[in-house]
Structure formats: structure tokens, C-alpha cells
Amino acid sequence: MHALTSLPCLPEAASTPLGAEVYRGLTAFPKKLSPWLFYDQRGSELFEAITELPEYYLTRTERGIFEQSADDIVAATDTNRLSMIELGAGTATKTGLLLAAAVRKQESLEYFPIDISGSALEEARRRIAEEMPHVACTPIVSDYTRDLSEMPRAAGRRMVLYIGSSIGNFEPTEAVTLLRRLRGQLAAGDLLLLGVDHVKDRTTLLRAYNDAAGVTADFNRNVLVRIKRELGAQFRPGLFRHRACWNDRESRIEMHLESLVTQEIAIPALDLTVSFKRGESIHTENSYKFTPESVAEMLGRSGFSVRKSWSDEKKWFGVYLAEAGERRE
Ligand code: AVJ
């Protein structure tokens, strides 16, 4: 993913994570950019705005499941010495419902939110310190997609939270690789709570990624704004159109940025000029959608087995509690 050190004669910017990703993605065919590039300050704000859109049911549906079932989820962990570790915790807003349920059951709780954004974690830490005195919160700034070695050795039984359908951004083989690595950091009997978006009618799916207010379009184009600003490229992001489509064979929503014109874009910091034909697009995101069967299969291949699951009335979103199995050598 980041082995540009082996390429000679590239400018320095090409060896930063952003520069390397943009260089590789825009010289590939078809062109692509990785979804983590969305999340600069502005992108994180736009994603927050997406979670409040009427069409974007994911966040509110998952929160509804936690409102309804947090106590039941904590009860299903079957221990009075639970600790929680959250991957990609961000500001940990939805997590509050699970933390509160754990504190109701066992009076105190160790909580380790992991995120790449130090400022989001600081906000989480401050809010939890203020509102939940019985939660001992230890934030960890780290990119869990690259490095899981910082997995805290908390006391009691650990439950790793990986919610919000973040796993949906990974191709199936990458998802299994990530979950297997996670399994490798856990003891048999430790738990994983996985939140995933379910396959549903395509109109609902498409609407969630094509909102009427155009926030998702701005979120998608923000990656171009970022490349412009951080790599000094000269072009108009407005000459790219947001496009989201449902890929039924792969069971995923895809987001693309389609060039409305034939154009050449110079990216001085990378010493690179990228040509676009009219209608040519950059693939910017996959958002995989699951069935209970496909979740169980993914978890099984990763060394976990599903213990219990929860859903909303329409079965639009699923929360799966899985247990780390015995290690097979
Ligand atoms: C944060 C990956 C769960 O796939 O729905 C929202 C990101 N992209 N709208 C998703 C996203 C477009 C989101 N995840």
C-alpha cells in the first residue's frame, strides 16, 4: 500500500501517505482513490452532515438498535468484567449507549477508543469524562487498518467494537485479512461487535448515496478539493460529477467522480499530469452491503463465530456479536 520508496526520482510529496495514494490511484487504470482520503477536517464535517440526512438511514438505524438493545447486547457478553475497544471510534457518539449499558451492569468500565484523528478522540474523551464518570477512557491515536499491535491488554473479557458499517469499505478479501489480524490480537472467548448495512431494495440504497441536498456529492468531490489544496493541483472540482450506483454482482454501492469534459490536470507536487476523457471516472468508494449469511461467512473465515445478532424492524441494519474461536495453526 505504501511502497513508493522503491520508485526512484519522485518528488518528496509522493512519499507522504496522501501523495503516494493519489499518485498510485490516478496513474492506475481505471482510476481510483481510496476512501480514507475523504476524511480531512472538511470531509469529516460533511460525513457528520450525511449521517443526519433523511435519506441516509444507516447511522440512525444503528443508533436505534443500540437504544433498543444495548442492555441485551451487554448481557449477551456473559461476563461482569467486560472492557471495550473501539476501532475507528471518532467522537464515539453512538458508543455512549453501549458504555452506559455496561456501566449499569458492572459499575465501571475500561474503554479504549482507537482512531487516526487525535482531535476526534480528544472530543470523545472530554465528553465521556464529563458525562460518564464510571468509564475509564484511554484514547489511542493509531491507524488500525495498518497496525493492530497497539491493541490494549485490558482486564477481563474484551469486546472490540467495529460499528457503523466501516467494514463495508473493504473488498471481501481485505475485510477477512483485517478481521483475521484482529483475531490474532485477541484471546479465545474475546468478542467482536460488528455493525453492518444489509442488502435491501435498490431504491433505498441508491437514495442514501444520492441525497437531494447534494451533501454526498460534496463529500465525494471534497477529495478533489483536498488534492487541489494539499498537492497544488490546478483544476475545477466542479467539472466532476458525483455518481453512485448499485453493483448487484458485488453487492456494493460504488461512488465515482465522472469528468464532464476532456481535461488534463497537472499535480505539481507529484510531478504528474493526469488526462481525463470526457465521461471517464475515478472510483472513490465501495460500500459493501451484507446478508446475515454473508456476515456469518466473513466472520467464520476470520476465526470468529456469531453468537447473537440484532436488527431493526425492517432488517435494514445488523449488529453481530461474534466470539473469537480457538486458534487453528
Ligand atoms: C462511513 C463507510 C460507513 O459507506 O455509508 C457515506 C461512508 N460514503 N456516504 C458508508 C459514506 C458516502 C459510509 N461509511
XYZ file of C-alpha atoms and ligand atoms in Angstrom:
343
model
C 0.000 0.000 0.000
C 2.837 2.448 0.662
C 5.950 1.145 -1.014
C 6.844 4.095 -3.178
C 10.295 4.165 -1.632
C 11.278 1.723 -4.346
C 10.422 4.155 -7.147
C 13.343 6.463 -7.904
C 13.130 10.133 -8.852
C 9.715 11.004 -7.460
C 9.323 14.283 -5.609
C 9.059 14.180 -1.849
C 5.266 14.686 -1.762
C 4.889 11.311 -3.485
C 6.135 9.555 -0.382
C 3.581 11.032 2.019
C 0.538 8.751 2.514
C -1.681 11.218 0.619
C 0.809 11.798 -2.206
C 1.521 8.091 -2.602
C -2.169 7.205 -2.718
C -3.015 9.932 -5.231
C -0.036 9.052 -7.412
C -0.878 5.369 -7.467
C -4.629 5.865 -7.836
C -4.556 8.391 -10.658
C -1.928 6.525 -12.682
C -3.908 3.266 -12.383
C -6.455 2.134 -14.943
C -9.302 2.514 -14.220
C -8.533 5.499 -11.987
C -9.332 5.139 -8.314
C -8.791 6.836 -4.960
C -9.053 5.247 -1.548
C -11.973 6.319 0.698
C -9.751 7.279 3.646
C -8.803 10.337 1.556
C -12.291 11.768 2.175
C -11.661 12.428 5.834
C -9.807 15.695 6.251
C -11.425 18.276 8.531
C -13.994 19.346 5.928
C -14.661 15.750 4.840
C -15.302 14.688 8.430
C -17.775 17.559 8.800
C -19.507 16.558 5.564
C -19.747 12.948 6.745
C -21.313 14.154 10.016
C -23.845 16.074 7.896
C -24.533 12.923 5.831
C -25.417 10.966 8.977
C -28.236 13.452 9.607
C -29.724 13.354 6.092
C -33.233 11.913 5.764
C -32.030 9.509 3.044
C -29.013 8.228 4.989
C -30.708 5.654 7.223
C -27.533 3.835 8.350
C -26.447 5.878 11.380
C -29.910 6.438 12.787
C -30.927 2.818 12.272
C -27.849 1.520 14.069
C -28.380 4.019 16.875
C -31.994 2.786 17.155
C -30.715 -0.782 17.559
C -28.410 0.335 20.373
C -31.223 2.330 22.018
C -33.423 -0.729 21.921
C -30.880 -3.445 22.703
C -27.766 -2.076 24.415
C -28.627 -3.850 27.673
C -29.295 -7.091 25.825
C -26.004 -6.781 23.917
C -24.060 -6.278 27.132
C -25.939 -9.181 28.783
C -25.003 -11.444 25.861
C -21.297 -10.887 26.549
C -21.808 -13.160 29.533
C -19.294 -11.520 31.866
C -19.196 -8.930 34.613
C -15.644 -7.973 33.718
C -16.061 -6.557 30.239
C -13.800 -3.962 28.642
C -14.387 -2.271 25.299
C -12.010 -1.340 22.497
C -13.411 0.592 19.543
C -11.868 0.650 16.059
C -12.379 3.952 14.230
C -14.148 5.428 17.251
C -14.161 9.041 16.018
C -16.073 11.128 18.542
C -17.757 7.947 19.860
C -21.288 9.362 19.928
C -23.245 6.145 19.281
C -20.930 4.212 21.589
C -22.277 6.124 24.598
C -25.366 3.890 24.600
C -23.216 0.750 24.934
C -20.925 2.302 27.540
C -23.939 3.327 29.628
C -25.413 -0.187 29.406
C -22.122 -1.740 30.540
C -21.897 0.658 33.481
C -25.432 -0.268 34.520
C -24.348 -3.879 34.705
C -20.876 -3.751 36.184
C -20.450 -0.276 37.689
C -17.181 0.564 35.982
C -15.718 0.012 32.554
C -12.415 0.399 30.756
C -12.886 1.870 27.274
C -10.150 2.252 24.643
C -11.252 4.253 21.582
C -8.800 3.920 18.669
C -8.828 6.433 15.828
C -6.481 8.109 13.405
C -7.867 11.524 14.393
C -6.451 12.840 17.653
C -8.896 15.753 17.737
C -11.954 13.472 17.435
C -10.597 11.289 20.255
C -9.991 14.337 22.432
C -13.629 15.335 21.976
C -14.723 11.795 22.883
C -12.510 11.751 25.967
C -13.782 15.098 27.213
C -17.455 14.198 26.748
C -17.069 10.807 28.419
C -15.131 12.294 31.362
C -17.950 14.765 31.835
C -20.968 12.528 31.316
C -19.770 9.079 32.372
C -17.545 9.201 35.420
C -17.562 5.404 35.737
C -15.943 4.908 32.341
C -12.143 4.940 32.367
C -11.381 6.166 28.845
C -7.914 5.746 27.324
C -7.776 7.048 23.737
C -5.243 5.567 21.320
C -4.252 7.509 18.200
C -3.486 4.881 15.575
C -4.424 3.690 12.089
C -5.971 0.302 12.833
C -6.015 -0.594 9.132
C -2.189 -0.628 9.199
C -1.378 -1.503 12.750
C -3.327 -3.502 15.303
C -0.331 -4.147 17.540
C -1.436 -1.427 19.944
C -4.470 -3.467 20.910
C -4.714 -2.803 24.639
C -4.398 -5.688 27.080
C -7.441 -4.705 29.062
C -8.590 -6.664 32.098
C -11.398 -9.209 31.863
C -13.103 -10.115 28.601
C -12.518 -7.714 25.762
C -15.204 -6.685 23.299
C -13.931 -4.957 20.169
C -16.496 -2.596 18.654
C -16.366 -2.188 14.907
C -19.607 -0.436 14.164
C -21.048 1.988 11.616
C -20.605 -0.377 8.642
C -16.969 0.721 8.348
C -16.072 -2.849 7.326
C -18.150 -2.167 4.179
C -15.362 -0.035 2.724
C -13.105 -3.090 2.314
C -13.104 -5.605 -0.508
C -14.140 -9.038 0.807
C -10.581 -10.414 0.882
C -9.264 -7.276 2.603
C -12.073 -7.432 5.143
C -11.139 -11.014 6.034
C -7.457 -10.055 6.248
C -8.281 -7.228 8.650
C -10.597 -9.357 10.802
C -8.056 -12.213 10.893
C -5.383 -9.813 12.061
C -7.791 -8.610 14.711
C -8.470 -12.209 15.748
C -4.717 -12.676 16.097
C -4.616 -9.936 18.730
C -7.427 -11.461 20.807
C -7.748 -14.397 23.161
C -10.254 -17.198 22.580
C -13.552 -16.059 24.049
C -12.930 -12.347 23.418
C -15.715 -10.682 21.473
C -16.298 -8.591 18.384
C -19.381 -6.404 17.922
C -19.725 -5.714 14.210
C -22.260 -3.269 12.714
C -23.050 -3.766 9.029
C -25.500 -2.402 6.492
C -27.800 -5.023 4.973
C -28.768 -5.568 1.338
C -32.176 -4.021 0.688
C -34.229 -2.623 -2.199
C -32.024 -0.703 -4.576
C -34.094 2.498 -4.468
C -33.442 2.894 -0.746
C -29.761 2.074 -1.211
C -29.308 4.489 -4.105
C -31.110 7.318 -2.336
C -28.820 7.027 0.675
C -25.863 7.830 -1.602
C -27.647 10.346 -3.851
C -29.275 12.702 -1.373
C -31.462 15.533 -2.627
C -29.443 18.229 -0.843
C -26.237 17.135 -2.602
C -24.215 16.634 0.584
C -22.888 13.250 -0.576
C -21.845 14.857 -3.874
C -19.878 17.499 -1.934
C -18.390 14.789 0.277
C -17.269 12.861 -2.806
C -15.861 15.949 -4.562
C -14.091 17.004 -1.354
C -11.356 14.523 -2.211
C -10.612 16.676 -5.279
C -10.670 19.856 -3.221
C -8.148 18.215 -0.923
C -5.845 17.163 -3.782
C -6.021 20.705 -5.118
C -5.112 22.241 -1.797
C -2.585 19.750 -0.487
C -0.831 18.905 -3.749
C -1.199 22.238 -5.530
C -3.197 20.868 -8.472
C -4.907 23.356 -10.795
C -8.420 22.355 -11.864
C -12.110 22.847 -11.135
C -13.663 20.120 -8.949
C -16.998 21.333 -10.345
C -16.036 19.722 -13.656
C -16.515 16.322 -11.988
C -19.951 14.874 -11.359
C -20.849 12.687 -8.361
C -22.221 9.303 -9.389
C -23.367 6.480 -7.101
C -24.527 3.129 -8.430
C -25.538 -0.279 -7.095
C -23.334 -3.173 -8.205
C -25.564 -6.176 -7.622
C -22.979 -8.811 -8.509
C -20.526 -7.449 -5.925
C -23.301 -6.428 -3.506
C -21.966 -2.921 -3.128
C -22.724 0.744 -3.667
C -19.967 2.370 -5.710
C -19.170 6.056 -5.753
C -17.439 7.630 -8.720
C -16.375 11.101 -9.840
C -17.026 11.492 -13.532
C -15.174 14.075 -15.594
C -17.692 16.201 -17.502
C -15.058 17.262 -20.035
C -11.823 16.073 -21.594
C -9.125 17.642 -19.440
C -5.527 17.440 -18.282
C -4.808 18.031 -14.618
C -1.329 18.992 -13.504
C -0.308 17.955 -9.999
C 2.994 19.807 -9.495
C 3.816 18.265 -6.096
C 3.786 14.812 -7.734
C 5.388 15.949 -10.971
C 2.406 14.377 -12.675
C -0.161 15.298 -15.323
C -3.330 13.226 -15.432
C -5.511 13.096 -18.550
C -9.248 12.521 -18.429
C -11.512 11.712 -21.319
C -14.989 13.167 -21.143
C -17.101 10.713 -19.119
C -14.077 8.974 -17.609
C -14.359 8.466 -13.895
C -12.404 7.979 -10.679
C -13.740 5.181 -8.457
C -13.687 6.704 -4.976
C -15.556 4.278 -2.703
C -17.126 0.870 -2.290
C -19.733 0.381 0.396
C -20.484 -3.330 0.684
C -23.906 -4.485 1.842
C -24.360 -7.807 3.649
C -26.884 -10.501 4.423
C -26.885 -12.393 7.737
C -25.381 -15.307 5.788
C -22.595 -13.266 4.202
C -21.689 -11.724 7.572
C -21.523 -15.164 9.203
C -19.347 -16.423 6.373
C -16.941 -13.474 6.563
C -16.661 -13.850 10.339
C -16.228 -17.616 10.074
C -13.367 -17.259 7.601
C -11.761 -14.805 10.025
C -11.823 -17.065 13.081
C -14.991 -15.744 14.712
C -18.414 -17.294 15.205
C -21.662 -15.362 15.536
C -23.193 -15.661 18.985
C -26.181 -13.364 18.642
C -27.400 -10.576 16.375
C -29.780 -7.650 16.483
C -31.593 -5.734 13.803
C -34.245 -3.070 13.307
C -37.820 -3.885 12.340
C -37.146 -3.572 8.612
C -33.901 -5.570 8.911
C -32.040 -2.706 7.252
C -29.009 -2.822 9.518
C -27.422 -5.599 11.569
C -25.341 -5.715 14.736
C -23.484 -9.005 15.212
C -21.845 -10.255 18.396
C -19.121 -12.755 17.471
C -16.749 -14.737 19.583
C -13.073 -15.352 18.825
C -12.668 -19.102 18.362
C -9.763 -21.333 19.322
C -6.742 -20.711 17.146
C -6.122 -23.173 14.361
C -2.445 -23.491 13.486
C -18.517 5.537 6.798
C -18.064 3.846 5.189
C -19.974 3.648 6.585
O -20.240 3.596 3.309
O -22.055 4.526 4.023
C -21.409 7.764 3.369
C -19.312 6.404 4.054
N -19.985 7.322 1.827
N -21.864 8.276 2.217
C -20.835 4.444 4.001
C -20.217 7.150 3.119
C -20.993 8.021 1.290
C -20.008 5.367 4.891
N -19.133 4.607 5.827
